[in-house]
């Protein structure tokens, strides 16, 4: 609609055509107002019943909430109007009527549970605070992309239908591919490494990952967005620098560009860019610190993975983002390189937010023989991964990388209770549509 003006651009003195949804009708007797909402905000349409054409008044005030209307008229200054301007309509057209019975109330006056909201996302996203989450998500992805480009990375897209899993065999979604067994990809891990080993050197991908997680938690999805990095001639410390760079870029972009959205979410006072550099705590020091908190029933010993309670105890102790480095080799995947001077110790790291893990990464095993040994140690058949391992025979440089959970990033930045709030159409145990 070329002749349409966004409500935020309607200036006093203009003759404008605005189009959007009927947010509210307030009838005060002789005067009544239709509040019209579009993606940029709201505008008041004034109906003076005695002075205006009856049909016009009837159309404008008889329309049900959430119907789509198009209104043309003079824009005037009006200090009593919510945005300081109002339109005196010359014409009102109902473009698409809405059923008067709505499954949820976009004005937010009546609360709806998350499940009802997810079943009716179109209506749910008509609420400022819900739209704000996705505006911020979009800004985060823009800032992350830009930061990766500043780090000389090339954006890639790798296949999502694959022949093998990489992140543990039990969490794969099987599909049939022309009669052959195939899977939905759990991670771009092997593909991003194959490209880091080419002349491209530094790559990133923002794309879906699929995990057949059986459990139903507020921080797991069965389809998530992974923000992946892989760089040749990088070690784990370089990869942690890149993690910190992109996470900070996301916070800084929100601070610079998302004032209105933070306000819609009531976060304008709470939000802040992390001030301190993210400390790098070794796994060994981490378990010592966790044990010292006295929060766990049983003391951790070297080799234990960290439970949710353990992560929580450490998160409270540290109070901000932190890395856990130098994990035991045994609890990290085959592609993570061990320290040269101590094969029990890996170069794997995690970035933690006090609420949950955000990132896993590490330096990769780039030596062909060692890589094959690693497969065998994890009970995987190296022959099945020949498409990957053979490239390690043709000049594979040392390289490192990470995967950052996109929804977890949004969730932790905005303090959302449930990861499903950060996805338009979440996939979980109970939810396959919409
Ligand atoms: P009526 O004739 O409809 O009984 P009125 O014309 O005597 O009312 P108004 O001044 O129109 O009285 O006020 C009705 C209410 O609407 C008041 O609370 C007033 O503050 C408010 N009001 C009037 N005009 C506007 C406007 N353009 N924007 C916002 N509020 C308005
Ligand atoms: P990992 O399996 O730890 O590592 O995943 C990386 C990050 O992805 C996010 N994530 C999830 N988010 C929501 N729901 C899920 N089910 C889910 N699973 C993972 C988390 C997690 O930290 N290939 C490695 C990364 C690498 O080494 O480059 C990997 O996939 O935020």
Coordinates of C-alpha atoms and ligand atoms in Angstrom, one line a residue:
X1 CA 0.0 0.0 0.0
X2 CA 2.0 2.9 -1.3
X3 CA -0.4 5.6 0.0
X4 CA -0.2 4.3 3.6
X5 CA 1.5 6.2 6.4
X6 CA 2.9 4.4 9.5
X7 CA 1.2 5.7 12.6
X8 CA 4.6 6.9 14.0
X9 CA 5.1 9.0 10.8
X10 CA 1.8 10.7 10.9
X11 CA 2.6 14.4 11.5
X12 CA 0.2 17.2 12.4
X13 CA -0.8 19.0 9.3
X14 CA -0.7 15.9 7.1
X15 CA -3.6 14.3 5.3
X16 CA -2.8 10.7 6.0
X17 CA -4.1 7.2 5.3
X18 CA -3.3 4.9 8.2
X19 CA -4.0 1.2 8.3
X20 CA -3.8 -1.3 11.1
X21 CA -5.7 -3.2 13.8
X22 CA -8.5 -1.9 16.0
X23 CA -6.8 -1.9 19.4
X24 CA -9.6 -0.4 21.4
X25 CA -12.8 1.7 21.0
X26 CA -13.5 4.2 23.8
X27 CA -17.0 5.6 23.6
X28 CA -17.5 8.6 25.8
X29 CA -20.9 9.6 24.6
X30 CA -20.9 12.4 22.1
X31 CA -17.2 11.7 21.4
X32 CA -15.6 8.4 20.8
X33 CA -12.2 7.1 19.9
X34 CA -10.9 4.3 17.9
X35 CA -7.3 3.5 18.8
X36 CA -5.6 2.0 15.7
X37 CA -2.4 0.1 16.1
X38 CA 0.3 -0.8 13.5
X39 CA 3.8 -2.1 13.7
X40 CA 5.2 1.4 14.6
X41 CA 2.7 2.2 17.4
X42 CA -0.8 3.5 17.9
X43 CA -2.9 6.5 16.8
X44 CA -6.2 7.9 18.0
X45 CA -9.0 8.3 15.5
X46 CA -11.7 10.8 16.7
X47 CA -15.4 10.4 16.1
X48 CA -17.6 13.4 17.0
X49 CA -21.0 11.7 16.6
X50 CA -23.1 14.8 16.0
X51 CA -20.8 16.4 13.5
X52 CA -19.8 13.4 11.4
X53 CA -21.5 11.4 8.7
X54 CA -23.6 8.6 10.5
X55 CA -22.3 5.8 8.2
X56 CA -18.7 6.8 8.9
X57 CA -19.4 6.9 12.7
X58 CA -21.2 3.6 12.5
X59 CA -18.4 1.9 10.5
X60 CA -15.7 3.2 12.8
X61 CA -17.4 2.4 16.0
X62 CA -19.2 -0.7 15.0
X63 CA -16.1 -2.6 14.0
X64 CA -14.9 -5.4 16.3
X65 CA -11.6 -5.3 18.1
X66 CA -8.6 -6.6 16.1
X67 CA -10.3 -6.0 12.8
X68 CA -8.1 -4.4 10.1
X69 CA -9.1 -0.9 9.2
X70 CA -7.9 1.8 6.9
X71 CA -8.6 5.4 7.9
X72 CA -7.9 8.5 5.9
X73 CA -8.1 12.0 7.3
X74 CA -6.4 15.1 8.7
X75 CA -3.7 14.6 11.3
X76 CA -3.9 17.1 14.1
X77 CA -2.1 17.9 17.3
X78 CA -4.1 16.8 20.4
X79 CA -2.3 16.9 23.7
X80 CA -4.9 14.7 25.3
X81 CA -4.4 11.9 22.7
X82 CA -2.1 9.1 23.9
X83 CA 0.6 10.0 21.3
X84 CA -0.2 13.7 21.1
X85 CA -1.8 13.5 17.6
X86 CA -5.2 12.3 16.3
X87 CA -6.8 11.7 13.0
X88 CA -10.2 13.2 12.2
X89 CA -11.5 10.6 9.7
X90 CA -12.9 11.4 6.3
X91 CA -13.2 7.7 5.4
X92 CA -13.1 4.4 7.3
X93 CA -12.8 1.1 5.5
X94 CA -13.0 -2.3 7.2
X95 CA -10.3 -4.2 5.3
X96 CA -10.6 -7.5 7.3
X97 CA -13.1 -8.0 10.1
X98 CA -12.1 -10.0 13.2
X99 CA -14.4 -12.5 14.9
X100 CA -15.6 -10.8 18.1
X101 CA -14.6 -13.9 20.1
X102 CA -10.8 -13.8 20.3
X103 CA -8.8 -16.8 21.7
X104 CA -6.6 -14.3 23.5
X105 CA -6.7 -10.6 24.3
X106 CA -4.0 -8.7 22.4
X107 CA -4.5 -5.6 24.6
X108 CA -3.0 -7.8 27.4
X109 CA -5.8 -6.9 29.9
X110 CA -6.7 -10.5 30.2
X111 CA -3.7 -12.8 30.7
X112 CA -3.3 -16.0 28.6
X113 CA -1.2 -19.0 29.4
X114 CA 1.9 -19.7 27.3
X115 CA 0.3 -22.6 25.5
X116 CA -2.7 -20.5 24.4
X117 CA -0.3 -17.8 23.3
X118 CA 1.8 -20.2 21.3
X119 CA -1.3 -21.6 19.6
X120 CA -2.3 -18.1 18.6
X121 CA 1.1 -16.5 17.9
X122 CA -0.4 -14.0 15.4
X123 CA -2.6 -12.5 18.0
X124 CA 0.1 -12.9 20.7
X125 CA 2.6 -10.8 18.7
X126 CA 0.2 -7.9 18.5
X127 CA 1.2 -7.2 22.1
X128 CA 4.1 -4.7 22.4
X129 CA 6.0 -6.7 24.9
X130 CA 5.9 -9.9 22.8
X131 CA 6.8 -8.0 19.6
X132 CA 9.7 -6.4 21.6
X133 CA 11.3 -9.8 22.2
X134 CA 11.4 -10.6 18.5
X135 CA 12.6 -7.1 17.6
X136 CA 15.4 -7.6 20.1
X137 CA 16.1 -11.1 18.8
X138 CA 16.4 -9.6 15.3
X139 CA 18.8 -6.9 16.5
X140 CA 20.9 -9.6 18.4
X141 CA 21.3 -11.6 15.2
X142 CA 22.2 -8.5 13.2
X143 CA 24.8 -7.5 15.7
X144 CA 26.2 -11.0 16.0
X145 CA 26.5 -11.2 12.2
X146 CA 28.2 -7.9 11.9
X147 CA 30.7 -8.8 14.7
X148 CA 31.6 -12.1 13.0
X149 CA 32.2 -10.1 9.7
X150 CA 34.5 -7.8 11.7
X151 CA 36.3 -10.9 12.8
X152 CA 36.8 -11.8 9.1
X153 CA 34.4 -14.6 9.1
X154 CA 32.4 -15.9 6.1
X155 CA 28.8 -16.8 6.7
X156 CA 28.0 -20.4 5.6
X157 CA 25.0 -22.7 5.4
X158 CA 25.5 -26.4 5.9
X159 CA 23.1 -29.3 5.3
X160 CA 20.4 -30.1 7.8
X161 CA 19.7 -33.5 6.4
X162 CA 22.7 -35.6 7.2
X163 CA 24.0 -39.2 7.3
X164 CA 25.6 -39.2 10.8
X165 CA 25.2 -37.6 14.2
X166 CA 27.9 -35.8 16.1
X167 CA 26.7 -34.8 19.5
X168 CA 25.9 -38.3 21.0
X169 CA 24.0 -40.9 19.1
X170 CA 20.8 -40.9 21.2
X171 CA 19.5 -37.5 20.4
X172 CA 18.9 -37.8 16.7
X173 CA 15.7 -37.4 14.7
X174 CA 15.7 -40.1 12.1
X175 CA 14.1 -39.5 8.7
X176 CA 14.0 -41.5 5.5
X177 CA 15.9 -40.1 2.6
X178 CA 14.8 -41.9 -0.6
X179 CA 14.7 -45.2 1.3
X180 CA 18.0 -44.6 3.1
X181 CA 18.3 -43.8 6.8
X182 CA 19.2 -40.2 7.4
X183 CA 18.9 -37.7 10.3
X184 CA 18.1 -34.1 11.1
X185 CA 21.4 -32.4 11.9
X186 CA 22.2 -31.9 15.6
X187 CA 25.0 -29.4 14.9
X188 CA 27.0 -28.0 12.0
X189 CA 30.1 -29.3 13.8
X190 CA 31.7 -31.5 11.1
X191 CA 30.8 -29.3 8.2
X192 CA 32.1 -26.1 9.7
X193 CA 35.4 -27.8 10.5
X194 CA 35.6 -29.0 6.9
X195 CA 35.3 -25.4 5.7
X196 CA 37.6 -24.0 8.3
X197 CA 40.2 -26.4 6.8
X198 CA 39.7 -24.8 3.4
X199 CA 41.1 -21.5 2.3
X200 CA 38.0 -19.8 3.7
X201 CA 39.6 -20.3 7.2
X202 CA 37.0 -18.5 9.4
X203 CA 33.3 -19.2 9.2
X204 CA 30.1 -18.7 11.1
X205 CA 26.6 -20.1 10.7
X206 CA 23.3 -19.1 12.2
X207 CA 20.9 -22.0 11.6
X208 CA 18.6 -24.6 13.1
X209 CA 19.8 -27.6 15.0
X210 CA 17.6 -30.6 15.8
X211 CA 17.8 -32.6 19.0
X212 CA 15.5 -35.4 20.1
X213 CA 15.8 -34.4 23.8
X214 CA 13.3 -36.5 25.7
X215 CA 13.0 -34.1 28.6
X216 CA 10.8 -31.1 28.8
X217 CA 12.5 -28.1 30.5
X218 CA 12.3 -24.3 30.3
X219 CA 15.7 -24.2 28.6
X220 CA 15.6 -27.0 26.0
X221 CA 14.0 -27.0 22.5
X222 CA 13.9 -29.8 20.0
X223 CA 14.6 -27.3 17.2
X224 CA 16.9 -24.5 18.3
X225 CA 19.0 -21.8 16.6
X226 CA 22.7 -22.4 16.9
X227 CA 25.2 -19.6 16.3
X228 CA 28.4 -21.4 15.3
X229 CA 31.9 -20.3 14.7
X230 CA 35.0 -22.1 13.5
X231 CA 38.4 -20.6 12.7
X232 CA 41.6 -22.0 11.3
X233 CA 44.8 -21.2 13.2
X234 CA 42.8 -20.5 16.3
X235 CA 43.1 -22.2 19.7
X236 CA 40.6 -22.4 22.5
X237 CA 41.6 -19.0 23.9
X238 CA 41.0 -17.3 20.5
X239 CA 37.6 -19.0 20.3
X240 CA 36.8 -17.7 23.8
X241 CA 37.8 -14.2 22.6
X242 CA 35.4 -14.5 19.7
X243 CA 32.6 -15.8 22.0
X244 CA 33.0 -12.8 24.3
X245 CA 33.1 -10.4 21.3
X246 CA 29.8 -11.6 19.8
X247 CA 28.0 -11.8 23.2
X248 CA 29.1 -8.3 24.1
X249 CA 28.1 -7.1 20.6
X250 CA 24.6 -8.4 21.2
X251 CA 24.3 -6.5 24.5
X252 CA 25.8 -3.3 23.1
X253 CA 23.4 -3.3 20.1
X254 CA 20.4 -3.7 22.4
X255 CA 21.7 -0.8 24.6
X256 CA 22.2 1.4 21.6
X257 CA 19.1 0.5 19.5
X258 CA 16.4 -1.1 21.5
X259 CA 15.3 1.5 24.1
X260 CA 11.6 1.3 23.2
X261 CA 11.6 -2.5 23.3
X262 CA 13.4 -2.6 26.7
X263 CA 10.7 -0.2 27.9
X264 CA 7.9 -2.4 26.5
X265 CA 9.4 -5.3 28.5
X266 CA 9.9 -3.2 31.6
X267 CA 13.6 -3.7 31.5
X268 CA 14.8 -0.1 30.9
X269 CA 16.4 0.1 34.4
X270 CA 17.5 -3.5 34.8
X271 CA 19.3 -4.0 31.4
X272 CA 23.0 -3.4 31.3
X273 CA 26.0 -4.5 29.2
X274 CA 28.2 -6.8 31.3
X275 CA 31.0 -4.6 32.7
X276 CA 33.7 -7.1 33.5
X277 CA 35.7 -9.4 31.2
X278 CA 34.2 -12.9 31.5
X279 CA 36.5 -14.8 33.9
X280 CA 38.1 -18.1 32.7
X281 CA 37.8 -20.6 35.5
X282 CA 39.4 -24.1 35.0
X283 CA 37.2 -27.1 35.6
X284 CA 39.4 -28.0 38.5
X285 CA 38.9 -24.6 40.2
X286 CA 35.2 -24.7 39.3
X287 CA 34.6 -28.0 41.2
X288 CA 36.6 -26.6 44.2
X289 CA 34.5 -23.5 44.3
X290 CA 31.3 -25.4 43.9
X291 CA 32.2 -27.7 46.8
X292 CA 33.2 -24.7 48.9
X293 CA 29.7 -23.2 48.5
X294 CA 28.3 -26.1 50.5
X295 CA 25.2 -26.0 48.3
X296 CA 25.5 -29.6 47.1
X297 CA 24.5 -32.7 49.0
X298 CA 27.5 -34.6 47.7
X299 CA 30.9 -33.2 47.0
X300 CA 32.1 -33.2 43.4
X301 CA 35.1 -35.2 42.4
X302 CA 37.4 -34.7 39.4
X303 CA 35.7 -36.3 36.4
X304 CA 32.1 -35.5 37.4
X305 CA 30.0 -33.6 34.9
X306 CA 28.3 -30.5 36.5
X307 CA 24.7 -30.9 37.4
X308 CA 22.2 -28.1 37.1
X309 CA 22.5 -27.6 40.9
X310 CA 26.3 -27.4 40.6
X311 CA 26.1 -24.8 37.8
X312 CA 23.6 -22.8 39.8
X313 CA 25.8 -22.8 42.9
X314 CA 28.8 -21.6 40.8
X315 CA 26.7 -19.1 38.9
X316 CA 25.6 -17.5 42.2
X317 CA 29.2 -17.5 43.4
X318 CA 30.6 -15.8 40.3
X319 CA 27.6 -13.5 39.7
X320 CA 28.0 -13.0 36.0
X321 CA 29.1 -14.7 32.7
X322 CA 32.1 -17.0 33.1
X323 CA 34.0 -19.6 31.1
X324 CA 34.8 -23.1 32.5
X325 CA 37.9 -24.3 30.7
X326 CA 40.1 -27.5 30.6
X327 CA 37.3 -30.0 31.1
X328 CA 38.2 -33.7 31.6
X329 CA 38.7 -35.2 28.1
X330 CA 36.4 -38.0 28.9
X331 CA 33.3 -35.8 29.1
X332 CA 34.0 -33.9 25.9
X333 CA 33.3 -35.1 22.4
X334 CA 35.8 -36.8 20.1
X335 CA 36.5 -33.7 18.0
X336 CA 37.8 -31.7 21.0
X337 CA 41.6 -31.7 21.3
X338 CA 43.4 -32.8 24.5
X339 CA 46.2 -30.8 26.0
X340 CA 49.5 -31.9 24.5
X341 CA 51.1 -32.3 27.9
X342 CA 48.1 -33.9 29.6
X343 CA 45.8 -36.2 27.6
X344 CA 43.3 -36.4 30.5
X345 CA 42.6 -32.7 30.1
X346 CA 40.8 -31.3 27.1
X347 CA 40.8 -27.8 25.5
X348 CA 37.0 -27.8 25.7
X349 CA 35.3 -24.8 27.3
X350 CA 31.8 -23.7 28.1
X351 CA 30.5 -20.2 28.5
X352 CA 28.1 -20.0 31.4
X353 CA 25.4 -17.4 32.3
X354 CA 24.5 -17.7 36.0
X355 CA 21.2 -19.3 34.9
X356 CA 22.5 -21.8 32.3
X357 CA 25.1 -22.9 29.8
X358 CA 25.2 -20.7 26.7
X359 CA 28.2 -22.0 24.7
X360 CA 30.3 -25.1 24.2
X361 CA 33.6 -25.0 22.2
X362 CA 37.2 -25.8 22.1
X363 CA 40.2 -26.5 20.0
X364 CA 39.7 -29.4 17.6
X365 CA 41.8 -32.5 17.0
X366 CA 43.3 -31.8 13.6
X367 CA 45.8 -34.7 13.5
X368 CA 44.3 -37.6 11.4
X369 CA 45.5 -40.5 13.4
X370 CA 44.5 -39.0 16.8
X371 CA 41.1 -38.1 15.3
X372 CA 40.5 -41.8 14.3
X373 CA 41.6 -42.9 17.8
X374 CA 39.1 -40.5 19.3
X375 CA 36.2 -42.0 17.3
X376 CA 37.2 -45.5 18.5
X377 CA 37.4 -44.4 22.1
X378 CA 33.8 -43.0 21.9
X379 CA 32.6 -46.2 20.3
X380 CA 31.9 -44.6 16.9
X381 CA 32.8 -46.2 13.7
X382 CA 35.3 -44.0 11.9
X383 CA 34.3 -45.5 8.5
X384 CA 30.9 -43.8 8.7
X385 CA 32.7 -40.5 9.1
X386 CA 35.1 -41.0 6.2
X387 CA 33.7 -38.0 4.3
X388 CA 35.0 -35.9 7.2
X389 CA 38.1 -37.7 8.4
X390 CA 39.7 -38.0 4.9
X391 CA 40.0 -34.2 4.6
X392 CA 42.3 -34.3 7.7
X393 CA 44.8 -36.0 5.4
X394 CA 45.1 -33.1 3.0
X395 CA 46.4 -30.3 5.2
X396 CA 44.1 -29.6 8.1
X397 CA 45.4 -26.6 10.1
X398 CA 44.9 -26.4 13.9
X399 CA 41.5 -24.9 14.4
X400 CA 38.9 -24.0 17.1
X401 CA 35.3 -23.0 17.4
X402 CA 32.1 -22.9 19.4
X403 CA 28.3 -23.2 19.3
X404 CA 26.2 -20.6 21.0
X405 CA 22.5 -21.2 21.6
X406 CA 20.6 -18.4 20.0
X407 CA 17.4 -18.7 22.1
X408 CA 19.4 -19.1 25.3
X409 CA 21.2 -15.9 24.4
X410 CA 17.9 -14.0 24.0
X411 CA 16.4 -15.7 27.1
X412 CA 19.3 -14.8 29.4
X413 CA 19.7 -11.2 28.1
X414 CA 16.0 -10.5 28.6
X415 CA 15.5 -12.6 31.7
X416 CA 12.7 -14.7 30.1
X417 CA 11.5 -17.6 32.3
X418 CA 10.9 -20.0 29.4
X419 CA 13.0 -20.5 26.3
X420 CA 9.7 -20.9 24.3
X421 CA 9.2 -17.1 24.7
X422 CA 12.3 -16.6 22.5
X423 CA 11.0 -18.7 19.5
X424 CA 8.0 -17.9 17.3
X425 CA 6.9 -21.5 16.8
X426 CA 8.7 -23.7 19.4
X427 CA 9.2 -27.4 18.9
X428 CA 9.0 -29.4 22.0
X429 CA 7.7 -32.8 23.2
X430 CA 4.1 -31.6 23.1
X431 CA 4.3 -29.2 20.2
X432 CA 4.6 -29.9 16.5
X433 CA 2.2 -27.2 15.3
X434 CA 1.7 -24.4 14.6
Ligands
LIG1 P1 -19.5 14.9 25.1 O1 -20.1 16.0 24.3 O2 -19.0 13.8 24.3 O3 -20.2 14.5 26.3 P2 -17.6 17.0 25.5 O4 -17.4 17.2 24.1 O5 -18.3 17.9 26.3 O6 -18.2 15.5 25.7 P3 -15.0 16.4 25.7 O7 -14.1 17.6 25.9 O8 -15.1 15.9 24.4 O9 -16.4 16.8 26.3 O10 -14.5 15.4 26.8 C1 -14.9 14.0 26.9 C2 -13.8 13.3 27.5 O11 -12.9 13.0 26.4 C3 -13.0 14.2 28.4 O12 -12.5 13.4 29.5 C4 -11.9 14.7 27.6 O13 -10.7 14.9 28.4 C5 -11.7 13.6 26.6 N1 -11.3 14.1 25.3 C6 -11.9 15.0 24.6 N2 -11.3 15.2 23.4 C7 -10.2 14.4 23.4 C8 -9.2 14.1 22.5 N3 -9.1 14.7 21.3 N4 -8.3 13.2 22.9 C9 -8.3 12.6 24.1 N5 -9.3 12.8 25.0 C10 -10.2 13.7 24.7
LIG2 P1 26.4 -28.2 22.4 O1 25.8 -29.5 22.2 O2 26.9 -27.9 23.8 O3 27.7 -28.1 21.5 O4 25.5 -27.0 21.9 C1 25.9 -25.7 21.9 C2 24.9 -24.7 22.5 O5 23.7 -24.8 21.8 C3 22.6 -24.6 22.7 N1 21.7 -25.8 22.7 C4 20.4 -25.8 22.9 N2 19.5 -24.8 23.1 C5 18.2 -25.1 23.2 N3 17.7 -26.4 23.2 C6 18.6 -27.4 23.0 N4 18.1 -28.6 23.0 C7 20.0 -27.2 22.9 N5 21.0 -27.9 22.7 C8 22.1 -27.1 22.6 C9 23.2 -24.4 24.1 C10 24.6 -25.0 24.0 O6 25.5 -24.5 24.8 N6 29.2 -28.8 18.3 C11 29.2 -28.2 19.6 C12 29.7 -26.8 19.6 C13 31.1 -26.6 19.2 O7 32.0 -27.2 19.9 O8 31.4 -25.8 18.3 C14 27.8 -28.3 20.2 O9 26.8 -28.6 19.5 O10 23.3 -23.0 24.3

